[in-house]
């Protein structure tokens, strides 16, 4: 469990050591322990295992309360520990595809961690969760009026345990192949950590990540190719030719598979000179089923969910040992997590309100939840577009298909007689985001300090909803004026890394319609 830690200058002059301080805003109270000039959040206030669902779903996950500086320091410490004495390092995305690549590489180096230790820890965690659930249920029975399950069973992103969810003390140093998690926006930092902390002469693998540009990765890759025996990069996303050329000129063994045919695990499996057992070929096939959204193998949903809910080291160890067939302990863990997930989906759906904007019916909700399923529920109930505002401040915008070939955004209709919506990227681009025509994300630039977030939580995202609905109004006006087409080809890049298409205009420059006031959240219920 993470915590929020804030240094206060001359705090000792203002408050005695180890005193208590309470900061509140409407329904939100943040309780801190104060001492030695540092304030630590009381972790029980953000413990998903003990807080009733009706309240925890209105708050972000524990990771939100950990400052970036602490996360960076923690990542540095872990990189030093895991790279100490390593003969190889894997810098990879931490989804199912990237972690399958790590499992393959560790198998080749005979460096897989013992999966049984993770299974035992997972079984203990399940037992603890069941006891905590009973406690939370009793607490829910005595919660205040208005805190009912149907009012706040939503989610922002689901409950994601961090690496401390299981006892991993010393485990990072146990494998001779270091696993360094990365993503499109942290790739450079991860490469820099390997260049700084790895011993000369190791092998380095980069998996399941495609950089947008060559320049940011050029310096750390130059350092790595100069000091390492081998630098290989295996991926399946769409790459710019100039980026491929630049990286290969540095001496990196870069293999890029076809994004619509292979996942990165496929590319890694065929690129490594090693005779893998059949379970690894099956692992790659099941991973591909999810990563390419083929949905032909039900086991692929299990892998995707486990990679999301489990820790990176745990996932790599377990799939390395079992392939695509997860053990019973993991299956029980997934069933437990899915029960919570479903309750949050139902609550977020219940909380939705609808707004008629131009030709579209826009459903808006708030909370920590699985956004894909919530958006699908709202579409099935007649919404053309769905907006899920999250406690962490970001929002997901989802569209829907129409039944005709019309691309004006006004004629195509769904089976419910409503028009489809394929302008999610246009809306997101006006509120500090971007993405695809029917799936986009944003984080409105409206949070200046923690009081803004406190208001966000207690008002269920009222300010964020206003600016996003204002962006819908602006887009509707442009479509009506013929200034904007709803052609779904615009902005639909093939890579699955979801890089943002940034709008050239300021996120605050949307024209505010008359309804964009405090009553914006009081639309008709969609259910």
Steps between C-alpha positions, in 0.01 A plus 500: 500500500639834402468822696511871431801668653539877507790698644389812685758770562550593863220264597650451845445870569129466431402163648639263762655176384266209438189716532198442282365729232168468315431667167146464370285607208132403516507118511877461458727494804874443475659396829876535546767407751739791542859473619853615421382736228329223300131417472389142430147405406326254728487201263173369642325794334576360153497126576273338241480187711325670793315805363139433391457485125260793511787724613818347355367518145490880525872523575800422279717196566781514754761568235349842436610616845863411442687804362692473175827571681445203729409278206816608318716433804336163545556411133866598530546282808332203338703540181824504700397189692372297208791593270766418759683195363250448217624334182209640297224758530154523344343844458137430419143618512330345802190371322448131424690521171805676640522276806469188282812624319678528837395144587643373170832675550534378859432146382780530245742611773370239749415792728128456574384570855324230704129531424397300808614781732269742322213251505534456876506877556197537274307239698579688823386826343171339394437380855573848637272660239209280598537601864531867406194476277292386796628798700419743218154348464428560868625857463271551201203401714569795732595755233319830476182552292588556137795261507312210343662247271292610203626853531870445484609165374724645230860516427762708341732233416462176679680407818855434388735355759849643480812291545454511878168314480697181553817457700772555242781570744820406325322352200622770260859390547428129464477483121810553290272662238382837630145605417465876454141614441445778247238661282480747211550793737760345733714318244783753499528499881503119507774481237700760691476295819633192324784703346589643842465198729573194285845349494692517169464202272141399579232427242209744472159432348226757434155353440148607406565875479522725193651847545335790318833665421862399470667793676380433858627139499819566304721598796418210736514250212840636397626441854354150507637388164843626607504308830284192441576178319158499339207740460188351339155654454188294426168666426185481287364857499511739207833683469614803307763400244740769618485366856573145380795621293648708781479222759649239267786731411597499867554125480174392662354170378148631433225261390154647433218258425178564313267677744187328370652150494742467792529613859839584648516159670477343152785720379714416803429128471609480137797735545677335792737217411368253752295179489194596707255239629148488361351691797680816389364472147155461655563798730582715196188381319268574793666838554451582132130417529456786746758744369358495146145485641421171321293375797509138388665350811327564837833458678623826350265700724652323799851599393398860437326534836781329690765723347290799610420386853819312584851633545744494210741253662213276605348492152829430322580215741157336483449511122859385456416192706148432372473660157146593400332272758504687830500298826200466732628757748518763230158403368356548850672838525353608166152388604530705819617808310227465239228502765622839617541614141141409414358680803686815400380471140139475615533797733666720237224411256235588758665835569497616137306803385421591140514821298363574153779682315440570132384172347663289771396351828803526729511295820736616775603320817771516765708256701765231511379229264577293194432762235454262205212311659335814637516669160349191337216494754422865430505441124257211539270732692486741208798732546690604187801607706612407850723702731652338809660760727751348739597598855861548387383788278513340157206386290424242234282594202343220296295515181273260313433376147221619273297289261571690177798621301429862587801677654351831595437384854130582470334237278648166601280328755540206731240229549340721765439772242775726635796631297839340544795701630852489354647827623638398839848617397360842405334543838808376688726727298318801640552395861868407509480157344457300181478149359275313258163599347310262729741472793688794642626632830567835661588672824347848515748763614291609798688361801733753660536349847361236734197710588394477135529122525307496829219687326529259206446199727221648711310639197552184290700684235263792444762740357650236271156405372424862418806559283464166321132563425597848380744335259215280371298819438787654305544189286124481438502861384786438259330193354176693453689785330673257266841586642566150631445154356441192709716288267621218727826468308633824648737436789463123496862392522574130499732481800342376820702724728239776504719803444310824525412726210541842660272778387666825400253702698501560874293253707326802652398650166180301453194717473286447811133435419224639715451176689866473607438607859455324831187327375689316226507184709128487553400346169247221467607164632582256223346209690 
